[in-house]
PDB file of C-alpha atoms in Angstrom:
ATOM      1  CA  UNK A  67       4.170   8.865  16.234  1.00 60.00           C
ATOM      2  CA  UNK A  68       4.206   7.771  12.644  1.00 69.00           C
ATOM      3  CA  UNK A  69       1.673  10.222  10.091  1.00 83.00           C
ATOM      4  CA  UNK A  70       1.811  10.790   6.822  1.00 88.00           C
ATOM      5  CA  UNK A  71      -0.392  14.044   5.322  1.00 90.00           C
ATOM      6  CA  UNK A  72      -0.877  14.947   1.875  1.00 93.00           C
ATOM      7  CA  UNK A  73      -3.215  17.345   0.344  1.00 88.00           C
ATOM      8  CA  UNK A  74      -6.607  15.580  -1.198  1.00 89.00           C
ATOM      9  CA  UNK A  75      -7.139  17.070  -4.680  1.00 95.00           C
ATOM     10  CA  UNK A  76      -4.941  18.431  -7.635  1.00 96.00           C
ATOM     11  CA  UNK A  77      -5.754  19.663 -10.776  1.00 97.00           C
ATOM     12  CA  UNK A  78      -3.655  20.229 -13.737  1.00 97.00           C
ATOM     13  CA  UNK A  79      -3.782  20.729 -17.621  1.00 97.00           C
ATOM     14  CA  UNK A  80      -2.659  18.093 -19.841  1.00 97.00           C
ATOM     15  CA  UNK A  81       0.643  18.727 -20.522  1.00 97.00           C
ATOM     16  CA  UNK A  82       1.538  20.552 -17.915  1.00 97.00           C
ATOM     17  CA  UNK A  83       3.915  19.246 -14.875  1.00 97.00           C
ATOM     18  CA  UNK A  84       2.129  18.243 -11.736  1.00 97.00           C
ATOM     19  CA  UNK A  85       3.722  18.335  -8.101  1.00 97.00           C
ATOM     20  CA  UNK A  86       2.491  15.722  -5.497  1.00 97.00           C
ATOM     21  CA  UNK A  87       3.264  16.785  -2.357  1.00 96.00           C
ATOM     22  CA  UNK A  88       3.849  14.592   1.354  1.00 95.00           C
ATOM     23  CA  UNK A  89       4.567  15.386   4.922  1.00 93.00           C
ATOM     24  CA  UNK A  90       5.673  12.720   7.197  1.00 87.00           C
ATOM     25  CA  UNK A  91       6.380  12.961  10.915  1.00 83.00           C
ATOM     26  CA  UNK A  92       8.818   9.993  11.922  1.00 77.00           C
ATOM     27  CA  UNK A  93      12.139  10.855  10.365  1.00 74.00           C
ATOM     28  CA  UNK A  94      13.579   7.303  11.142  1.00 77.00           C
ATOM     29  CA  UNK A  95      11.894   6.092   7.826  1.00 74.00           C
ATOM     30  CA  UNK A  96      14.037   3.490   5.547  1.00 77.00           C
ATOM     31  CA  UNK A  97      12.033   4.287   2.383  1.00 85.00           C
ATOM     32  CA  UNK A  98       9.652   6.164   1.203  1.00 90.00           C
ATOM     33  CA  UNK A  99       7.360   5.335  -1.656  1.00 92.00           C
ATOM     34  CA  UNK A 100       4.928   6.773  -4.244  1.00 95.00           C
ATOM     35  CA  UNK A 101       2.400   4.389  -5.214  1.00 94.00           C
ATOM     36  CA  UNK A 102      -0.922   4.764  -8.124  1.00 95.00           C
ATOM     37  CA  UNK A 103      -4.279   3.667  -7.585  1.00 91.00           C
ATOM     38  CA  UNK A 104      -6.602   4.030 -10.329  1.00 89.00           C
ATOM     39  CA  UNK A 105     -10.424   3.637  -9.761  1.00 81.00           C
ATOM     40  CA  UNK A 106     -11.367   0.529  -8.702  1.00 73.00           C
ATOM     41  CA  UNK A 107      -8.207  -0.786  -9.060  1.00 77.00           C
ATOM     42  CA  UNK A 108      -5.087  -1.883  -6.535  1.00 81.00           C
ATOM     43  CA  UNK A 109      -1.776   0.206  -5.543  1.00 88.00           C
ATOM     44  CA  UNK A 110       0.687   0.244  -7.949  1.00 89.00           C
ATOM     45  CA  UNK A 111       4.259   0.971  -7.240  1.00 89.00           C
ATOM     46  CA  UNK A 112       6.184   3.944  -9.232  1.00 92.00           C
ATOM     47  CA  UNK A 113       8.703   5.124  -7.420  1.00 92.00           C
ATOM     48  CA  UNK A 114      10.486   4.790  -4.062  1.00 90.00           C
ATOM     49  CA  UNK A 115      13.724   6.380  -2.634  1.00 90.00           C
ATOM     50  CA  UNK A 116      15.819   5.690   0.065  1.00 88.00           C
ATOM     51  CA  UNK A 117      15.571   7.880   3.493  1.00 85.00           C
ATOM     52  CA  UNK A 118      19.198   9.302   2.398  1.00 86.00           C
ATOM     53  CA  UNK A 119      18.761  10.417  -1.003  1.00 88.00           C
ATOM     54  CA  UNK A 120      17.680  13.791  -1.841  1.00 91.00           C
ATOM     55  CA  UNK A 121      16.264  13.036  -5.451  1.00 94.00           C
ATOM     56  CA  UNK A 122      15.526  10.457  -7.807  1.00 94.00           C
ATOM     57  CA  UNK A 123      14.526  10.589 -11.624  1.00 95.00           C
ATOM     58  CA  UNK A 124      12.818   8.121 -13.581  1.00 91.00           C
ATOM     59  CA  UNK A 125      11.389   9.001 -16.880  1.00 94.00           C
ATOM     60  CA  UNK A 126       8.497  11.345 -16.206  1.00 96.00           C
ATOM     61  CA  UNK A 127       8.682  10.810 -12.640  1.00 96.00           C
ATOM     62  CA  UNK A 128      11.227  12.819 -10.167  1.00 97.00           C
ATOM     63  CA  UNK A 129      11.615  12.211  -6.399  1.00 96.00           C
ATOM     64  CA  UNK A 130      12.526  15.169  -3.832  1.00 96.00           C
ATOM     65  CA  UNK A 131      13.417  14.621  -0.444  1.00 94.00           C
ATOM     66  CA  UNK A 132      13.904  17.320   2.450  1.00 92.00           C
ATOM     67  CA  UNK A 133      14.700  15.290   5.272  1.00 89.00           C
ATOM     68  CA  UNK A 134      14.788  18.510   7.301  1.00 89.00           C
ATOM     69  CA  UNK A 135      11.390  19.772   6.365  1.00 90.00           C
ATOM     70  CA  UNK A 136      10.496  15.982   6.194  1.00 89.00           C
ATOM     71  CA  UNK A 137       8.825  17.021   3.069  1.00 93.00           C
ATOM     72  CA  UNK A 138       8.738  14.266  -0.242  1.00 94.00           C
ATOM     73  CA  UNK A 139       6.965  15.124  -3.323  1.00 96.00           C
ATOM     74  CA  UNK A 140       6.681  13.341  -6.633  1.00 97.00           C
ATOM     75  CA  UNK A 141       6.409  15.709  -9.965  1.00 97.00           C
ATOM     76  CA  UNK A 142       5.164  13.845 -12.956  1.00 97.00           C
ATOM     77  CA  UNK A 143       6.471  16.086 -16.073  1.00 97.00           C
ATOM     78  CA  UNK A 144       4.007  16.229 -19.178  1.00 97.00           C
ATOM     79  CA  UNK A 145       0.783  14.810 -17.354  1.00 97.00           C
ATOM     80  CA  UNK A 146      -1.214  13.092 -19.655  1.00 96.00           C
ATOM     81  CA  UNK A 147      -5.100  12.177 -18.806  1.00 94.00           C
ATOM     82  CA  UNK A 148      -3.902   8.285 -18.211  1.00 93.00           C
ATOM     83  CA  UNK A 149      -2.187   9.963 -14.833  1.00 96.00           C
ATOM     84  CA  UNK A 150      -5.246  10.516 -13.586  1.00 96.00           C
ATOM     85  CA  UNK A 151      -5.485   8.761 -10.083  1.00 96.00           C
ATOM     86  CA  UNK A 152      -5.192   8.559  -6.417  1.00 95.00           C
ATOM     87  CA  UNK A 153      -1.477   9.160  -5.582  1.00 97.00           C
ATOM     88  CA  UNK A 154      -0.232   7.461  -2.018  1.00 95.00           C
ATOM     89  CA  UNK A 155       2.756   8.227  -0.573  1.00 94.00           C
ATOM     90  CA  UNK A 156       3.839   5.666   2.276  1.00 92.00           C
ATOM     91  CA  UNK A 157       7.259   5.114   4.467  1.00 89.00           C
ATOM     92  CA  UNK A 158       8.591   1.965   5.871  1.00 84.00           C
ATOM     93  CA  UNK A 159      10.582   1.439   8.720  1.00 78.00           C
ATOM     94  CA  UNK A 160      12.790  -1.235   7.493  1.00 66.00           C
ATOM     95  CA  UNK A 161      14.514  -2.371  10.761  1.00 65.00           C
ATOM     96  CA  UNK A 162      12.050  -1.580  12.904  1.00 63.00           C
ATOM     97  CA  UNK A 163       8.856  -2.780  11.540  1.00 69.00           C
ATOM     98  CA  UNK A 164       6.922  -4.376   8.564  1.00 74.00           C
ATOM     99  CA  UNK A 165       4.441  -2.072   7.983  1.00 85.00           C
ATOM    100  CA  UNK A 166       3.815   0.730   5.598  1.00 89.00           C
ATOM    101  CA  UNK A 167       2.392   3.743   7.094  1.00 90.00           C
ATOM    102  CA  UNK A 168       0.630   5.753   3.683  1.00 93.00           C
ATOM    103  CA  UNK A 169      -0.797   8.755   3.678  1.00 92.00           C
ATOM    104  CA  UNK A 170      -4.310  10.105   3.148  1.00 88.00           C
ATOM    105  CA  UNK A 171      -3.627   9.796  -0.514  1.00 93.00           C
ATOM    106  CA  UNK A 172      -3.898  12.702  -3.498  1.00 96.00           C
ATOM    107  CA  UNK A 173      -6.716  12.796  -6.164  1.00 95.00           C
ATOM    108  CA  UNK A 174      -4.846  14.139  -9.792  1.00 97.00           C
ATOM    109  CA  UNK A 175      -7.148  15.226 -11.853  1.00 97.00           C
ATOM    110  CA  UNK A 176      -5.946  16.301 -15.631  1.00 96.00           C
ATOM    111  CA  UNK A 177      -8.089  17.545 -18.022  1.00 94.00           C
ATOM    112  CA  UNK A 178      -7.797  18.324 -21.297  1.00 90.00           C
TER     113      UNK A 178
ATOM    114  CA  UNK B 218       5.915  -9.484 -14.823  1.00 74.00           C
ATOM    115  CA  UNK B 219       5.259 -11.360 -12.133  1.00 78.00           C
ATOM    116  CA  UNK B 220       1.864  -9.918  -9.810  1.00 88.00           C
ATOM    117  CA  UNK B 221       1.022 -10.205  -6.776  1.00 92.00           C
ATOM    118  CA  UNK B 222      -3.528 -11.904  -7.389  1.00 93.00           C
ATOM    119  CA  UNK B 223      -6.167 -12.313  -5.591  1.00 95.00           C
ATOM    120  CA  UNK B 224      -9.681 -14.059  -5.389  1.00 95.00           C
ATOM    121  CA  UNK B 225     -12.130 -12.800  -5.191  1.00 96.00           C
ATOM    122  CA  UNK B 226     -12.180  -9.552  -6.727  1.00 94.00           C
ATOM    123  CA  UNK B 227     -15.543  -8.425  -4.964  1.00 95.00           C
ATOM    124  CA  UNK B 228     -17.233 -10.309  -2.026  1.00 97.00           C
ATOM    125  CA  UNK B 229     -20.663  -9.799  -0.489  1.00 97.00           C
ATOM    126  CA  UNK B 230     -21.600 -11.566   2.962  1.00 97.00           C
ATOM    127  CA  UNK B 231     -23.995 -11.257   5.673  1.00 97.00           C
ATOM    128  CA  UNK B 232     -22.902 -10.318   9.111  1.00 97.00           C
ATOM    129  CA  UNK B 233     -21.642 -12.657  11.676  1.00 97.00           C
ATOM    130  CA  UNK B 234     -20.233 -14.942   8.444  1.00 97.00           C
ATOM    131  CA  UNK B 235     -16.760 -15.968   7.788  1.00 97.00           C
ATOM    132  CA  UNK B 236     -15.091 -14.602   4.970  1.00 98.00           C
ATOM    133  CA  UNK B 237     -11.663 -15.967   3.243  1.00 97.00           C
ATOM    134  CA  UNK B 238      -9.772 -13.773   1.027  1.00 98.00           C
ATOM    135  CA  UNK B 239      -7.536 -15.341  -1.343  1.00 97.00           C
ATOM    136  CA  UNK B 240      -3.732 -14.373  -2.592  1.00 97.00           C
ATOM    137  CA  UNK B 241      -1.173 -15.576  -4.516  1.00 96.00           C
ATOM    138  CA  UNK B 242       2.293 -13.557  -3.713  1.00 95.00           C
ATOM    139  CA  UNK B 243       5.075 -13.396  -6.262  1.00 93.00           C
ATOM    140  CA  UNK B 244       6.563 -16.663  -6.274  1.00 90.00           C
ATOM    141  CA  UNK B 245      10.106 -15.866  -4.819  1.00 87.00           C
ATOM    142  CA  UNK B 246       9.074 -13.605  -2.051  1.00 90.00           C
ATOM    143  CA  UNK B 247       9.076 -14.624   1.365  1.00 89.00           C
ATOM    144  CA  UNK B 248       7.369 -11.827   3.147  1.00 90.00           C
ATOM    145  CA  UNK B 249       3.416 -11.734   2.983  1.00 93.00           C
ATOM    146  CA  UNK B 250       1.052  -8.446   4.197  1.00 94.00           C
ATOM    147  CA  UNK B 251      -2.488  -7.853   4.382  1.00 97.00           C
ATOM    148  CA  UNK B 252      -3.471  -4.335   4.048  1.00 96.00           C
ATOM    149  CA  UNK B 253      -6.958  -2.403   4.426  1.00 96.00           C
ATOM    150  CA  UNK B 254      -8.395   0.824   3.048  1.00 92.00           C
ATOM    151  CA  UNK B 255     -12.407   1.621   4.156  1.00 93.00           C
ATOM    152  CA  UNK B 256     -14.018   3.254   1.654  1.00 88.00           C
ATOM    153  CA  UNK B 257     -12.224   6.792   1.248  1.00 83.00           C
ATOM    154  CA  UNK B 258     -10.208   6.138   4.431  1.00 87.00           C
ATOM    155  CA  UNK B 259      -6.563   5.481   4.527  1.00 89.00           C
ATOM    156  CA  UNK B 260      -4.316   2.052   3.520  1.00 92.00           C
ATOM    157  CA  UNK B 261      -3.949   0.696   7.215  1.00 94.00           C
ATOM    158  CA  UNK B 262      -1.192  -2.002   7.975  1.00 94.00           C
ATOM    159  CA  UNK B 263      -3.189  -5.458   9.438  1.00 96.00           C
ATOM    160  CA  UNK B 264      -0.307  -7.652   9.422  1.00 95.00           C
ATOM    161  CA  UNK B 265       2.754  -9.446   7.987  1.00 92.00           C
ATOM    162  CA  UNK B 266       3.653 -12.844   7.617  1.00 92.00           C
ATOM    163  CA  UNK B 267       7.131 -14.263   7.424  1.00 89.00           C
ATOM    164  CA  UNK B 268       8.563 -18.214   7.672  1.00 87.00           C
ATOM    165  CA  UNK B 269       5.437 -19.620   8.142  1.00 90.00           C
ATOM    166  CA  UNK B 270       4.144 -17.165  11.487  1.00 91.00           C
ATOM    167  CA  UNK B 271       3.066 -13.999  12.165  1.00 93.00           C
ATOM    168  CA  UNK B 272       5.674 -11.498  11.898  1.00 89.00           C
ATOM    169  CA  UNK B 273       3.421  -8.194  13.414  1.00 90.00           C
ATOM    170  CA  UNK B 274       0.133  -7.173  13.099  1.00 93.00           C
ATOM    171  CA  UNK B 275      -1.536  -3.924  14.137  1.00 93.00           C
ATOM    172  CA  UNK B 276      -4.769  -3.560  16.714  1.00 93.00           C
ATOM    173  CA  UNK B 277      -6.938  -3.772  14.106  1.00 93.00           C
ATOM    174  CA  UNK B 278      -5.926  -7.537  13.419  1.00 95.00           C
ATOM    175  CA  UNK B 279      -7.987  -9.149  16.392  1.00 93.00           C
ATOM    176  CA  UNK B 280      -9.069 -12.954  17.435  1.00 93.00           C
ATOM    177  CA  UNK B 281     -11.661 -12.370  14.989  1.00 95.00           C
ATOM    178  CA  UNK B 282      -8.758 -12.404  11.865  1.00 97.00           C
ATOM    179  CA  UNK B 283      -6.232 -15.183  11.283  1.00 97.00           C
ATOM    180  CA  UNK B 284      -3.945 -15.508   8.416  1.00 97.00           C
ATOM    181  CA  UNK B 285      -2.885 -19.019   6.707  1.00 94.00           C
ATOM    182  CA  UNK B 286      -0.238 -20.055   3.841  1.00 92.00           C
ATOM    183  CA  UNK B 287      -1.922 -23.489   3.140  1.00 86.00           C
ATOM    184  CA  UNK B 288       0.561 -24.399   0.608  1.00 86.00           C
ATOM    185  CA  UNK B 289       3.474 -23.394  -1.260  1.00 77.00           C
ATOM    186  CA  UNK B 290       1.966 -20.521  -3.006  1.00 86.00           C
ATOM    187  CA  UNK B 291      -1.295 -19.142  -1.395  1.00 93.00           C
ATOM    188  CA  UNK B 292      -1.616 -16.573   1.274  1.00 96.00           C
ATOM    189  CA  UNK B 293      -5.157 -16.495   3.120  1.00 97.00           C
ATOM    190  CA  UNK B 294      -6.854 -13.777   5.607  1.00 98.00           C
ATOM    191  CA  UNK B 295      -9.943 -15.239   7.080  1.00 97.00           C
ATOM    192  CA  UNK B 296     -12.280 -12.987   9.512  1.00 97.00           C
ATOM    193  CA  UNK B 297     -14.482 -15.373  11.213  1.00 96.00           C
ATOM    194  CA  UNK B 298     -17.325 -13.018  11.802  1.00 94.00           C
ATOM    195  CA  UNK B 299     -17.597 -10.423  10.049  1.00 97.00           C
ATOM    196  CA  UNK B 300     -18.799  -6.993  11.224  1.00 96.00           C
ATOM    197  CA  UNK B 301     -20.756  -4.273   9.557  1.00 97.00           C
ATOM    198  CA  UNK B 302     -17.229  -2.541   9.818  1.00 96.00           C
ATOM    199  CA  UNK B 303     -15.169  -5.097   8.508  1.00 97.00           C
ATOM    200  CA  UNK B 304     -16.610  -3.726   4.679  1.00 97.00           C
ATOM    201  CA  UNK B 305     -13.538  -2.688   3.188  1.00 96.00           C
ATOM    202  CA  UNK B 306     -10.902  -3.374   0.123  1.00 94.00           C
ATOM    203  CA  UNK B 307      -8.268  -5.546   1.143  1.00 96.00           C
ATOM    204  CA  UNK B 308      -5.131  -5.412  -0.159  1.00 96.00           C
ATOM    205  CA  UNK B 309      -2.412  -8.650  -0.364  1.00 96.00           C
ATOM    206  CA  UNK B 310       1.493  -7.559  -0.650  1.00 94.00           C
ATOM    207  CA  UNK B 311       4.513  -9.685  -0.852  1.00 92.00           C
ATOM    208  CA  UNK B 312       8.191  -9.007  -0.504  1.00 89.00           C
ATOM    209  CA  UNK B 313      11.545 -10.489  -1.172  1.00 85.00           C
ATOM    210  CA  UNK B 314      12.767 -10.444   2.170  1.00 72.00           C
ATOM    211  CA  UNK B 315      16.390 -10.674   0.926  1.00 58.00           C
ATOM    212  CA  UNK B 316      19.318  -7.819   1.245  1.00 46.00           C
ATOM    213  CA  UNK B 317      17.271  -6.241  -1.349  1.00 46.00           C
ATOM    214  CA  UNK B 318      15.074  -3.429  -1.229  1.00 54.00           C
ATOM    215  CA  UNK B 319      11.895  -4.109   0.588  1.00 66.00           C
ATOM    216  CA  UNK B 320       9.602  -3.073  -1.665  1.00 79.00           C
ATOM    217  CA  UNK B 321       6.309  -4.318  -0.940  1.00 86.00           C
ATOM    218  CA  UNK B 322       4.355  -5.240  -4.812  1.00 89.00           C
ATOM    219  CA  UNK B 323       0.143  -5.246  -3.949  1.00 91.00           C
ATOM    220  CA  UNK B 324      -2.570  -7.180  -5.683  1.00 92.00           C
ATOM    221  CA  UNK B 325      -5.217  -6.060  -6.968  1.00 91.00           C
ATOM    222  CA  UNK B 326      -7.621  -5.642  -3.618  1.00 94.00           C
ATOM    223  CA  UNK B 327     -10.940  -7.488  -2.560  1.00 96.00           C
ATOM    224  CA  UNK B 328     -13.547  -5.307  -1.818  1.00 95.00           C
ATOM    225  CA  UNK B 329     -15.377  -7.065   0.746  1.00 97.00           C
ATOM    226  CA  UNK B 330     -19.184  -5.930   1.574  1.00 97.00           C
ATOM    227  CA  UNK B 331     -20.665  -6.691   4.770  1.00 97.00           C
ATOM    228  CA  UNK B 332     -24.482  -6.186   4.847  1.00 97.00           C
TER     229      UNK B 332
END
């Protein structure tokens, strides 16, 4: 079945890099996603890659896949206090179904 | 940059009343989604909407939820009676629904109270 895990708290310096880590079960995902939700506020998209990429890099932001370990994690270089958030990461299943399946979600916490 | 809204931002009811929750997708996408997430609970998948019909919803999307594009630019989810357990943010995503990527961009959220 499809399930997404992540761990529920991180804490880092400011300045410092931060690593965001996600397990997924299904392997037959199309994309996979990181998305920001800051209190009280909705999900914004920041990054996605496609299922047969290993790594992506934008700005601050870089995207590793292990498609064997089924492992994706997002590091944010430099974190700055504005990066504090609730970090989802979520797959979608392109051809097989709408949906997004996210995970439990990641609480970054930077301080100064 | 075009957003994905939605009205209103915060919603209180009393049990057993209906409830509509208002959207606005980007304007050129063709695929619409309703997502939930209870209060420190996952993002859960209620359904999606594509030329004019349901495309798939999950179990959580029962007789008691039905979704509406009234006219050329809003998206609705109405729960007739709302439960206790229906008190939730709810999220509305949109899509192109080309060749393109898929990416679904949310709104904002509703946070919907049911006392």
């Amino acid at each position: 079945g499809e399930d997404v895990e992540q761990s529920l708290f991180l804490s880092v310096r400011e300045g410092d890099s931060s690593v965001i880590n996600c397990t997924y079960t299904d392997s037959s995902s199309t994309y996979l996603y990181w998305y920001k939700q800051e209190p009280g506020a909705g999900l914004q998209l920041l990054t996605y890659i496609f299922s047969n990429m290993d790594m992506k890099q934008d700005q601050r932001l870089t995207v590793l896949l292990n498609k064997k370990d089924k492992h994706l994690s997002l590091r944010i270089a430099d974190t700055q206090t504005g990066d504090s958030a609730i970090y989802f990461c979520a797959e979608s299943f392109r051809y097989n179904t709408d949906k997004l399946i996210f995970g439990t979600g990641t609480r970054l916490q930077v301080f100064p | 940059e075009p957003e994905v809204t939605q009205t209103p931002s915060h919603q209180v009811t009393q049990m057993g009343q209906e409830v509509i929750l208002r959207c606005v997708p980007i304007s050129n996408h063709l695929y619409f989604y309703w997502y939930r997430q209870i209060l420190g609970q996952k993002v859960e998948f209620l359904v999606s909407f594509y030329n004019n019909e349901i495309s798939e919803k999950s179990e959580i999307f029962d007789d008691q939820f039905s979704v509406e594009r009234p006219d050329g630019s809003n998206f609705t989810l109405k729960i007739r009676s709302t439960k206790l357990e229906d008190s939730a943010m709810y999220f509305c995503a949109s899509s192109e629904g080309s060749t393109k990527i898929e990416t679904q961009y949310f709104g904002p959220g509703t946070r919907l109270l049911v006392l």
